[in-house]
Coordinates of C-alpha atoms in Angstrom, one line a residue:
X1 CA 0.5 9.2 24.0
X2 CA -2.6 10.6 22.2
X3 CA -4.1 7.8 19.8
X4 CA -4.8 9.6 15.9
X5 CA -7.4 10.9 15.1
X6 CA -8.7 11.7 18.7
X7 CA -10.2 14.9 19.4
X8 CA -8.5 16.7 22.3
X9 CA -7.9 20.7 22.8
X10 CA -4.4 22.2 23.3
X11 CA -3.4 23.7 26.6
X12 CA -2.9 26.5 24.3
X13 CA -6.5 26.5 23.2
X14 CA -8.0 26.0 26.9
X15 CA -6.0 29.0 27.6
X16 CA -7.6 31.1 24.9
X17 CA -11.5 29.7 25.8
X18 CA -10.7 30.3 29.4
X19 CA -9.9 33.9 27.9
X20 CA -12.6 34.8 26.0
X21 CA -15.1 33.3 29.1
X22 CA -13.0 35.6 31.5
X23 CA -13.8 38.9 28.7
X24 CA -17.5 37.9 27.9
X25 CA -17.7 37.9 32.1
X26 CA -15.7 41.0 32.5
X27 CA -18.0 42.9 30.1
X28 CA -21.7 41.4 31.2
X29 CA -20.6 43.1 34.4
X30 CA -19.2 46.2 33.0
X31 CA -22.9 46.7 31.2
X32 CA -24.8 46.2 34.3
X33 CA -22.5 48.5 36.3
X34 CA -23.1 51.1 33.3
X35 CA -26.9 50.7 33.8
X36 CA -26.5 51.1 37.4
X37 CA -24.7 53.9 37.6
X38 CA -27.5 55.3 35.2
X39 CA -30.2 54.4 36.9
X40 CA -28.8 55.4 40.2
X41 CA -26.9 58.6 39.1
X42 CA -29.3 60.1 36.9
X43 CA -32.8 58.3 36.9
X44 CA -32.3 58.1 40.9
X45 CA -34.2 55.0 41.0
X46 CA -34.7 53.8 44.6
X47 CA -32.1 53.2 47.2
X48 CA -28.7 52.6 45.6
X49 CA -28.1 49.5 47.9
X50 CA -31.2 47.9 47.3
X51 CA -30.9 48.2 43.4
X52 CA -27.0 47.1 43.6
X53 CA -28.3 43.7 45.0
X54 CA -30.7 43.2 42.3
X55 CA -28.0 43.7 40.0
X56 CA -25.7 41.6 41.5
X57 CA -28.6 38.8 41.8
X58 CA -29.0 39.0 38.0
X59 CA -25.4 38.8 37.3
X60 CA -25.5 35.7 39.4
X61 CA -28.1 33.8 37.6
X62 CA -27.4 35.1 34.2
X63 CA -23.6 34.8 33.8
X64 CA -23.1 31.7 33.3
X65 CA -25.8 30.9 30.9
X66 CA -24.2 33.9 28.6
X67 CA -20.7 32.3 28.9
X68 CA -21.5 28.9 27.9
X69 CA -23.3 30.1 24.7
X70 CA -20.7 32.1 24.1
X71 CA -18.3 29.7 24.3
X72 CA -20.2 27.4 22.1
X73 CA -20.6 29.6 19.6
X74 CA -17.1 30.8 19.0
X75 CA -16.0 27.7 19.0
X76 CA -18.6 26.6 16.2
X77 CA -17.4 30.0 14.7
X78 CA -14.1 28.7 14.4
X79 CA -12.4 31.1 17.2
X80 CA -10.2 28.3 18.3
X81 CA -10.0 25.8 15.8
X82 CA -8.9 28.3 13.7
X83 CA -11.7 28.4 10.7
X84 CA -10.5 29.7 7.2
X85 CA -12.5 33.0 7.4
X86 CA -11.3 33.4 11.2
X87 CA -8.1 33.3 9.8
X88 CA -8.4 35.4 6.5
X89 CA -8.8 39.0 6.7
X90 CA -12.5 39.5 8.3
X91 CA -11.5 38.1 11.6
X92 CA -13.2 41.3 13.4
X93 CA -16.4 40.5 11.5
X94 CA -16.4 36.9 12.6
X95 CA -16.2 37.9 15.8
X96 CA -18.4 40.6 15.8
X97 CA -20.7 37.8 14.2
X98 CA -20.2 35.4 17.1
X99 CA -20.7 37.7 19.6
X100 CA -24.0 38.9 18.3
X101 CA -25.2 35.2 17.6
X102 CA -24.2 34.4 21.3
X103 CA -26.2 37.7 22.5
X104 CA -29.0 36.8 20.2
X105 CA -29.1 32.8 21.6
X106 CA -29.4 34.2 24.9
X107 CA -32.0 36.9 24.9
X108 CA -33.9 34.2 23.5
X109 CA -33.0 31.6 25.7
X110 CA -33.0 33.8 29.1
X111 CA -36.8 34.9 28.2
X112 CA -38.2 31.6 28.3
X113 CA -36.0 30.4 31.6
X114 CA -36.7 33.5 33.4
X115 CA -33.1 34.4 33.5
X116 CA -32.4 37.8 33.9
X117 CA -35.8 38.8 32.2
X118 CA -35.9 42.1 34.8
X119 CA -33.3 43.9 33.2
X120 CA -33.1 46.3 30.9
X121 CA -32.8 45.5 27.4
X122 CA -30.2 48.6 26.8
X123 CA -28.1 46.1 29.5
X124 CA -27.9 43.4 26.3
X125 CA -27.0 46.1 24.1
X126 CA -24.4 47.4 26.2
X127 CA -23.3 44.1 26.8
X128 CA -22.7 43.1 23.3
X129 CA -20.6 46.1 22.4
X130 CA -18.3 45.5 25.2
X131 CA -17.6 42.0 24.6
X132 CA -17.5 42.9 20.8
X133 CA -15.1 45.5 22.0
X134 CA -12.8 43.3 24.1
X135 CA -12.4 40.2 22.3
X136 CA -11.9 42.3 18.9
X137 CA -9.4 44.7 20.7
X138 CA -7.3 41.6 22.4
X139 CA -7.5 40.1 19.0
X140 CA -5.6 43.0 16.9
X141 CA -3.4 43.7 20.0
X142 CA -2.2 40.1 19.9
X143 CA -1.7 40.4 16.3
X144 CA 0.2 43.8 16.6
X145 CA 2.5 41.6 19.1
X146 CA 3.2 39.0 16.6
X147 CA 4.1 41.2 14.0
X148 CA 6.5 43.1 16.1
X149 CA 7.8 40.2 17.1
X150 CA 8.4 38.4 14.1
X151 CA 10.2 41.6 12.9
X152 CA 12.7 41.4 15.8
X153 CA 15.4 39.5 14.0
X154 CA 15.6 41.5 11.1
X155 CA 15.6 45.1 13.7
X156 CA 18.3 44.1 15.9
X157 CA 20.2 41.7 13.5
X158 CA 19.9 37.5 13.2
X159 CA 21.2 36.2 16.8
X160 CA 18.3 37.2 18.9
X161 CA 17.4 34.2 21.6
X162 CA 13.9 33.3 22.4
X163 CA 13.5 29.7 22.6
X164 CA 17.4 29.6 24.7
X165 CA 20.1 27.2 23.9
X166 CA 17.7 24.3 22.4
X167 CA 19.4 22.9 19.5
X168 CA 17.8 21.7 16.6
X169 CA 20.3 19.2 13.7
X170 CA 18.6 19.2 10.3
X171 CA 19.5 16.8 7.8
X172 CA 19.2 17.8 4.6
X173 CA 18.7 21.2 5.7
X174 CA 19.9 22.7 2.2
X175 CA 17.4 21.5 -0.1
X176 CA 14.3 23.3 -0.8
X177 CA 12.0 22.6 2.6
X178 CA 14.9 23.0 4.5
X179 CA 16.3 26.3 2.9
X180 CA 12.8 27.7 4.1
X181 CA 13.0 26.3 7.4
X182 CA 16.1 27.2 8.6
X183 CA 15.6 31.1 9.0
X184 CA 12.0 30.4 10.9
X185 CA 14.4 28.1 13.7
X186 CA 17.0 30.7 13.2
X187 CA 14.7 33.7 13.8
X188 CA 13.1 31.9 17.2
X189 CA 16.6 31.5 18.7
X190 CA 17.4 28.3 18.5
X191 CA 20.9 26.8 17.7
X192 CA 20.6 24.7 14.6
X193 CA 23.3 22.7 13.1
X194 CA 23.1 22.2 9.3
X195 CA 24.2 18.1 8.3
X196 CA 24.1 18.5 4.2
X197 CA 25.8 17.1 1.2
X198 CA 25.8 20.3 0.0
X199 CA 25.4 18.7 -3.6
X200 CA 23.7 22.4 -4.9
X201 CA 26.8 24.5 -3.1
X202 CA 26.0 26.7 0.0
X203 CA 23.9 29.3 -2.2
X204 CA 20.8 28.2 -1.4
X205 CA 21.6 29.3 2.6
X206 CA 24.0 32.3 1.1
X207 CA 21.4 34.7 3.1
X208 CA 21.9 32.8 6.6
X209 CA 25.2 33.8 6.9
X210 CA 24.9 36.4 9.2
X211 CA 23.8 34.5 11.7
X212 CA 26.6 33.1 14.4
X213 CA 23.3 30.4 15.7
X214 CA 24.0 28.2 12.8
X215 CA 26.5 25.6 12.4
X216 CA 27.1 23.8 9.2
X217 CA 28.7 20.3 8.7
X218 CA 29.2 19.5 5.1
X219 CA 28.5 15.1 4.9
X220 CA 26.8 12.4 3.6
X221 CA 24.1 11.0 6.0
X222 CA 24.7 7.2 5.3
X223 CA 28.3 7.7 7.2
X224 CA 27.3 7.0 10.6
X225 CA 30.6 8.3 12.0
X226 CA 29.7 11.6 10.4
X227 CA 25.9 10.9 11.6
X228 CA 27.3 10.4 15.5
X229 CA 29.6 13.6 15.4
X230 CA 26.8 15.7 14.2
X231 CA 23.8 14.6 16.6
X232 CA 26.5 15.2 19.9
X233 CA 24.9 18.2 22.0
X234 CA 21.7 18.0 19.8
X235 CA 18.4 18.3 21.3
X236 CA 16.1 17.5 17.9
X237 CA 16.6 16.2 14.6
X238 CA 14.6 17.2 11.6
X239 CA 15.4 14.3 9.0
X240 CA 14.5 16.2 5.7
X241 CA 17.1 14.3 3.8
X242 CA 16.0 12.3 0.7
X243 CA 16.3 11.8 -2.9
X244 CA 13.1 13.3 -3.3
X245 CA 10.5 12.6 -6.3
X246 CA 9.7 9.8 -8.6
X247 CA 11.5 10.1 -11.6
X248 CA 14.8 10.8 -9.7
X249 CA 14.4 7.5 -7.3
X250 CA 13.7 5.7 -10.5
X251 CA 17.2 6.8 -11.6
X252 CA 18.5 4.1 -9.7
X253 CA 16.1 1.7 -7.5
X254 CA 19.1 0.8 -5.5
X255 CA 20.3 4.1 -4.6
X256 CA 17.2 5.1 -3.7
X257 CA 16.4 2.5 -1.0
X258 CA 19.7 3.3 0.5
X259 CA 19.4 6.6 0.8
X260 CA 15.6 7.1 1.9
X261 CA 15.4 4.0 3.7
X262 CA 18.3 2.5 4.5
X263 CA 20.1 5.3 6.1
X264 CA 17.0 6.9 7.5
X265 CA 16.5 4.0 9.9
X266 CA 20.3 4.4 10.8
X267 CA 20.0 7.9 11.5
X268 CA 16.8 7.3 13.6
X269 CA 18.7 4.5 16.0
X270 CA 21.8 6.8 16.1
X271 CA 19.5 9.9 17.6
X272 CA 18.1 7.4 19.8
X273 CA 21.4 5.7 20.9
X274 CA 22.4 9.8 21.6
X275 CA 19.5 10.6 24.0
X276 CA 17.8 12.7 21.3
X277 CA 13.9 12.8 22.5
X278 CA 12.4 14.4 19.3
X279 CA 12.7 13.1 15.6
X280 CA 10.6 14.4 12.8
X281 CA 10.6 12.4 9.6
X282 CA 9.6 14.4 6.3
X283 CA 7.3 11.5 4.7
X284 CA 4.7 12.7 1.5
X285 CA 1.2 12.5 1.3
X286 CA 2.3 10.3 -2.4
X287 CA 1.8 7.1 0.2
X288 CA -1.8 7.3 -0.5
X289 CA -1.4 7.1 -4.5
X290 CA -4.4 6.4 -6.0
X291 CA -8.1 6.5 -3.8
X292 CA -11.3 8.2 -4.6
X293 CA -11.8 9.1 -0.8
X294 CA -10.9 12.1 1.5
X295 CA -7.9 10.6 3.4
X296 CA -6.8 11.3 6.6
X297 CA -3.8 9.6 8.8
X298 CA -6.0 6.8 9.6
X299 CA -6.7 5.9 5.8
X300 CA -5.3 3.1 4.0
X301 CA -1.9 4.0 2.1
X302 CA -1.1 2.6 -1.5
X303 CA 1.9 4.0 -2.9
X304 CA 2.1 3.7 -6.4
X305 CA 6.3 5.0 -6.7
X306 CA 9.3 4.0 -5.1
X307 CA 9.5 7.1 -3.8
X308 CA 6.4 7.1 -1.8
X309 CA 7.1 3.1 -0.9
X310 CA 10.3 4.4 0.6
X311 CA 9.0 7.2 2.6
X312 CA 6.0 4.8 4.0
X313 CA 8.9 1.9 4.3
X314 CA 10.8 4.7 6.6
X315 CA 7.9 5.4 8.3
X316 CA 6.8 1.6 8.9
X317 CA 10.5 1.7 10.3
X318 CA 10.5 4.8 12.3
X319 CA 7.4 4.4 14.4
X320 CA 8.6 1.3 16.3
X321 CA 11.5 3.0 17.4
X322 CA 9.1 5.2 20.0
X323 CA 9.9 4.8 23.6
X324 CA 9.0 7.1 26.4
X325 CA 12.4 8.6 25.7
X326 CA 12.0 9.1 21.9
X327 CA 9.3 10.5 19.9
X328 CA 9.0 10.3 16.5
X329 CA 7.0 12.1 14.3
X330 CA 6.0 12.0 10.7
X331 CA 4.8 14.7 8.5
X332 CA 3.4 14.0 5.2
X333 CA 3.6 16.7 3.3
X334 CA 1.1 17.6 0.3
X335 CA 2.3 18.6 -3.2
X336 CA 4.7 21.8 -2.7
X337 CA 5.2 25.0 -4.4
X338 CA 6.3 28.1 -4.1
X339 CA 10.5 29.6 -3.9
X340 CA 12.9 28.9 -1.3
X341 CA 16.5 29.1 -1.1
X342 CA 16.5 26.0 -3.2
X343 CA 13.6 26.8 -5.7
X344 CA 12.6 22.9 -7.9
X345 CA 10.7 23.7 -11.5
X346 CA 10.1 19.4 -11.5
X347 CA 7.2 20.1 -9.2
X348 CA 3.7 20.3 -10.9
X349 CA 2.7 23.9 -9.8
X350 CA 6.3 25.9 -10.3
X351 CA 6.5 23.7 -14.0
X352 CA 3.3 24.7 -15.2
X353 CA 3.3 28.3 -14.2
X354 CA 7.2 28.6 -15.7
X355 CA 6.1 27.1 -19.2
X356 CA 3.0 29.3 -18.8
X357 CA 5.0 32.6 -19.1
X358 CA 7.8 30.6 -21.4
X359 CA 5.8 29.0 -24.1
X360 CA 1.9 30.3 -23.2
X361 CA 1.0 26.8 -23.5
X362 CA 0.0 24.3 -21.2
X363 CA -0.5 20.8 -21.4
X364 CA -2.1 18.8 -18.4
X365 CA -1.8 15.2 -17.9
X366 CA -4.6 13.2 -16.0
X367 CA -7.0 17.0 -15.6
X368 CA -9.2 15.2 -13.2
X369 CA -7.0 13.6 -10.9
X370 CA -6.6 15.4 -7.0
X371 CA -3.3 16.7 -5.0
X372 CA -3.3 18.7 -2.1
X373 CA -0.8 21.3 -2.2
X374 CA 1.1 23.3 0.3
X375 CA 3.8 26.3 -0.4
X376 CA 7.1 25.3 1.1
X377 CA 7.3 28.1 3.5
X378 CA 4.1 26.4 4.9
X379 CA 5.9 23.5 4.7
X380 CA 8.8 24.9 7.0
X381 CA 6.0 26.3 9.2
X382 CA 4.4 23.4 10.2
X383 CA 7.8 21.3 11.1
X384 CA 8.1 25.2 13.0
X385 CA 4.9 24.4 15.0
X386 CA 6.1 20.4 15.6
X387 CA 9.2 21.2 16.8
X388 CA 7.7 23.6 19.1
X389 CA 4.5 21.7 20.0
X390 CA 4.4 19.4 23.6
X391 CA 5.9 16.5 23.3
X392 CA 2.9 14.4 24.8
X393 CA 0.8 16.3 21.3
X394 CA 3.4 14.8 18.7
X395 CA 4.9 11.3 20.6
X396 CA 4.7 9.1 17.6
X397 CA 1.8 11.0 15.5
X398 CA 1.4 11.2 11.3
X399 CA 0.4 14.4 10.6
X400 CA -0.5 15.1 7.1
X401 CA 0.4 18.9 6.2
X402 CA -1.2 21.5 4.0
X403 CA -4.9 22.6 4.1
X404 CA -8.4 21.3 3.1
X405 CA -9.0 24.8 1.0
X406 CA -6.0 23.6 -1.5
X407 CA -7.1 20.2 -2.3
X408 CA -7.4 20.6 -6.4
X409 CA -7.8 18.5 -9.6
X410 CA -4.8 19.5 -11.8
X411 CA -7.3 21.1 -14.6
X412 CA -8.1 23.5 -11.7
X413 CA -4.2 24.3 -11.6
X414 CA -4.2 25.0 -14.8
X415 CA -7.0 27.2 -14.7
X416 CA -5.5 29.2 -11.8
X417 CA -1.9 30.1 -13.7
X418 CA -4.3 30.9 -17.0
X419 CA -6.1 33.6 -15.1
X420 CA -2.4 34.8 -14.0
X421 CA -1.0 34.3 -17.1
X422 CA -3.2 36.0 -19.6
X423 CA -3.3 34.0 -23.1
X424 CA -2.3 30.8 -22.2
X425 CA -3.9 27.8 -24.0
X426 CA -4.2 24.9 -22.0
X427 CA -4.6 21.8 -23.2
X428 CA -6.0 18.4 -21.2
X429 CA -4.6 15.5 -22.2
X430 CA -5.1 11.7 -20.8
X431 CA -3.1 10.8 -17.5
X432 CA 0.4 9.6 -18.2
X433 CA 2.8 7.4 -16.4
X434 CA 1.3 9.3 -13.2
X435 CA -1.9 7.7 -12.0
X436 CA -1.9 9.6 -8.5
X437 CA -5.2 10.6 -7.6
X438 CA -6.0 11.5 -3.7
X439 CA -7.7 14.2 -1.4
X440 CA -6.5 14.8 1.7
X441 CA -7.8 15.5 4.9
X442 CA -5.8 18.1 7.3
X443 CA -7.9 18.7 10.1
X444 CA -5.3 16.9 12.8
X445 CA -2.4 19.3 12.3
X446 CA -5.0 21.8 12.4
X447 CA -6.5 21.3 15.5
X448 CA -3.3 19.5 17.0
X449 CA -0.6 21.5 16.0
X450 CA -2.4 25.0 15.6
X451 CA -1.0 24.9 11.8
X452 CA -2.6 27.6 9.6
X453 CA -1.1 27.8 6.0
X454 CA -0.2 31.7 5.1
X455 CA -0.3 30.8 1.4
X456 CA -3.1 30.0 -1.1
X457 CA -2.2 28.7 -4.7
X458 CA -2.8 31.7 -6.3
X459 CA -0.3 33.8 -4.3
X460 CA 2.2 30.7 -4.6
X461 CA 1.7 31.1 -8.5
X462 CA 1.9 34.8 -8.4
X463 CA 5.2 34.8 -6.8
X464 CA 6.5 32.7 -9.0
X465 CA 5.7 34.9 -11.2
X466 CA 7.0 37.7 -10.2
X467 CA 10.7 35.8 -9.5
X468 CA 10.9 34.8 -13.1
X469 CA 9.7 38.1 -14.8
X470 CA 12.7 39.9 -12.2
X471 CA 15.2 37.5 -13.7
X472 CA 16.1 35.8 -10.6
X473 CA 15.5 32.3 -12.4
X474 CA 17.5 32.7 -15.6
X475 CA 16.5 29.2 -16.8
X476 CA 14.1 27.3 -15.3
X477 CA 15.4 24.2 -17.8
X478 CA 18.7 24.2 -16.1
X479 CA 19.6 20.8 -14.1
X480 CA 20.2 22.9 -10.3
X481 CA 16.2 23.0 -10.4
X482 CA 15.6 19.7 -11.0
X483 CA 16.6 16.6 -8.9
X484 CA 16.0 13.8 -11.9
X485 CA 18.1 16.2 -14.3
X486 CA 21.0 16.9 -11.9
X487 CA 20.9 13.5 -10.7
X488 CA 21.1 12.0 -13.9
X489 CA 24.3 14.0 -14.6
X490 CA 26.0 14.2 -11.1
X491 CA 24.6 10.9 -9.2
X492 CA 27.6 8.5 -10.3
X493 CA 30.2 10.6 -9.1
X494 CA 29.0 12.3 -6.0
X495 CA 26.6 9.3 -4.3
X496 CA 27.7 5.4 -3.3
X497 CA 26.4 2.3 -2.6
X498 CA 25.9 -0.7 0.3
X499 CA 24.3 -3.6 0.6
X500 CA 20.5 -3.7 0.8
X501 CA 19.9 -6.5 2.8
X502 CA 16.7 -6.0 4.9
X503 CA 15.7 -3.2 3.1
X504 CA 14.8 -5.4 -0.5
X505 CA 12.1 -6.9 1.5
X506 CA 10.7 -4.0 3.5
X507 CA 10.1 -2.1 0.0
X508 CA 7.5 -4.3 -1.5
X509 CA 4.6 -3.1 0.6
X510 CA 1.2 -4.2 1.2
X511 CA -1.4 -2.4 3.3
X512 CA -4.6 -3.8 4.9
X513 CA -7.1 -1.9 6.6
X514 CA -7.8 -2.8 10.6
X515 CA -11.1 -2.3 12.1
X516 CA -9.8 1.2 13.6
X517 CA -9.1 2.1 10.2
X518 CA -5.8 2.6 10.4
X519 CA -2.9 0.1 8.2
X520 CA -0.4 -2.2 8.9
X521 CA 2.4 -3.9 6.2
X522 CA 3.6 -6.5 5.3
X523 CA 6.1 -7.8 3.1
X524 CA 4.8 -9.7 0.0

């Protein structure tokens, strides 16, 4: 078990440094065999054995000095840990960058050790094409692969296999993360079984119907009988079931412990009673509530809602439960945006940008305070990347999840859909009920997971956009796209209640920093 916050590589990353040493190798010889055969073939300079063992001699002693700068640099240049301009869409000029920093480094360096100082300079020249060449080429050709690959399922229709028979139960698999996520597991291969109330009908996974990989169990996830039927033959459970957002706990406080806390820990000991070695737990990065500092999984939490004391109560109950036969792991996630099967208009971004093109007027509450945000595909990627990760990288980790470049004050928001939405007046007003204020810090599913968002805010907006000026969102006022307005109408009838017992006490939270700076609870 990896402790948080501790800085480790991937296998996958070793395997792509050991890569790129192997090319920058490969192509320091492939210049000095071009020189020689240049010097030999056409300058005829001295006996071809004699000037083969000098170059061989100098490959030898200058080798390894070019590979561990080069190695250094790339990784300062964000090769493996997977910078935001290695990842936009310069990547061939960041490595041609690297490359020629790495060249540059070691002509220096090699003139005042001696290293290699009898050779040509044309050999550095050549040198630093080829590897420019190679790492750039393997680069594209990987990304050619991916593409191809990712368009497989739509080619040759939904039920092609990669991943084998793995099978993955999501709870609360309907809702909006969920209705993203399922065609990303669906799409790799793997069988996934769908446990959902199915309280918004089966519209928002109408377009997964053509896939015979997915099961669907229609069922409340506080019956345990239900709970037991549906984790039988299951490999993973993704736990994305919740009454999410905190107007709609506030409905009824009661409800709300049952259902997010309650039944979460049932759920939890059920997949561990069932063998089930993997359980990832949707949290939210609302746990840290109000704090002036850049927080990562180590920072103290103070959750300000129910909803976010539930979700760290869930967690507080969830991480106990690891064994070295049960893993679980908790992603908080960061504000979300964007459409999925199950598009929300209660959430900040999606709101704002809607009464943008409705009304061209915007008022913002509390301007200066910070979220970090994360489009809901993203959100469905990186619980794509956990559920694929090695165990021994996610056995009983937090991750927080979205990206460092989308951490905004909601003025800046409101900036962003003004410049989309031409005309709109915005209008700052003081913070209301909401005194959430927090940056977060997302470096650890970064480097640990390999998680690198595909959306910015801008696009998120902009496809919002685009949905409700096409008329796929007739109203965005109607109660299906909001949880406390549907709740409010449909809760009595459709949802129960049990006893809280325990759970009272577990809900009143305090957190106290330890010297490692990370938190611990207790009840007050």
């Amino acid at each position: 078990m990896r402790a948080a916050g501790r800085t480790c590589l991937s296998p996958k990353t070793w395997a792509r440094i050991a890569a790129d040493a192997m090319m920058v190798n490969g192509a320091w010889a492939s210049a000095l065999v071009v020189r020689f055969i240049f010097e030999i073939g056409i300058q005829g300079n001295g006996p071809p054995q004699n000037v083969l063992m000098e170059y061989v001699d100098e490959y030898v002693a200058s080798v390894w000095l070019l590979t561990l700068i080069s190695v250094v640099v790339f990784y300062g240049s964000g090769f493996y840990t997977r910078g935001r301009y290695y990842e936009g869409h310069y990547k061939a000029l960041v490595v041609a960058q690297g490359v020629s920093l790495s060249y540059l480094i070691f002509g220096f360096v090699s003139f005042f050790l001696r290293v290699g100082v009898s050779l040509p300079r044309s050999v550095l020249f050549i040198g630093w094409f080829l590897t420019c060449a190679e790492l750039i080429v393997a680069r594209l050709w990987t990304m050619i692969w991916r593409a191809i690959d990712d368009r497989e399922p739509a080619a040759h229709g939904p039920n092609i296999t990669r991943q084998g028979t793995r099978r993955v139960l999501v709870i609360g698999g309907a809702g909006f993360i969920g209705s993203a996520l399922l065609p990303k597991l669906l799409q790799r291969g793997y069988e996934v079984r769908l446990f959902d109330l199915l309280l918004f009908g089966k519209e928002p996974i109408a377009n997964l119907a053509g896939y015979s990989n997915l099961e669907i169990i229609q069922g409340d996830f506080r019956h345990m009988d239900k709970v037991v039927r549906a984790m039988k033959g299951v490999d993973d459970v993704i736990h994305l079931g919740a009454i999410v957002g905190d107007q709609a706990c506030s409905l009824d406080e009661e409800l709300t412990i049952e259902v997010n806390l309650i039944a979460t820990r049932m759920v939890a000991e059920v997949a561990k009673g069932s063998g089930i070695k993997r359980f990832y737990f949707a949290s939210t990065c609302s746990v840290f509530g109000s704090n002036e500092e850049t927080l990562d999984e180590r920072s103290v939490v103070n959750p300000l809602s129910l909803y976010a004391r539930s979700k760290l109560a869930s967690e507080r109950v969830l991480m106990p439960l690891a064994s070295d036969v049960f893993s679980p792991v908790i992603l908080r996630f960061g504000t979300v945006y964007g459409l999925s099967g199950r598009t929300r208009f209660d959430l900040v971004v999606n709101l704002l940008t809607a009464k943008a093109l409705a009304d061209g007027k915007l008022y913002v509450f509390g301007a200066d305070q910070w979220r970090p945000f994360v489009h809901v595909d993203d959100a469905a990627l990186a619980l794509t990347n956990a559920v694929e990760a090695p165990i021994e990288l996610i056995h009983n980790q937090v991750f927080n999840v979205g990206s460092n470049a989308q951490n905004y004050q909601l003025r800046d928001v409101a900036q962003i859909i003004r410049s989309l939405v031409p005309g709109t007046v915005v209008t700052e007003q003081e913070a209301g009920a909401d005194f959430r204020n927090y940056r977060v810090d997302f470096t650890k599913i970064a480097r640990v997971l390999e998680f690198v968002p595909q959306w910015t805010l801008e696009q998120g907006v902009t496809q919002v956009i685009a949905a409700l000026k096409r008329g796929e969102v007739p109203d965005y006022r109607h109660p299906m796209y909001s949880n406390v307005t549907f709740l409010s109408e449909e809760h009595n009838s459709n949802l129960m209640r049990r006893e809280m017992g325990w759970a009272v006490d577990l809900m009143n939270i305090k957190t106290v920093p330890l010297d490692t700076g990370s938190t611990v609870s207790a009840a007050s």
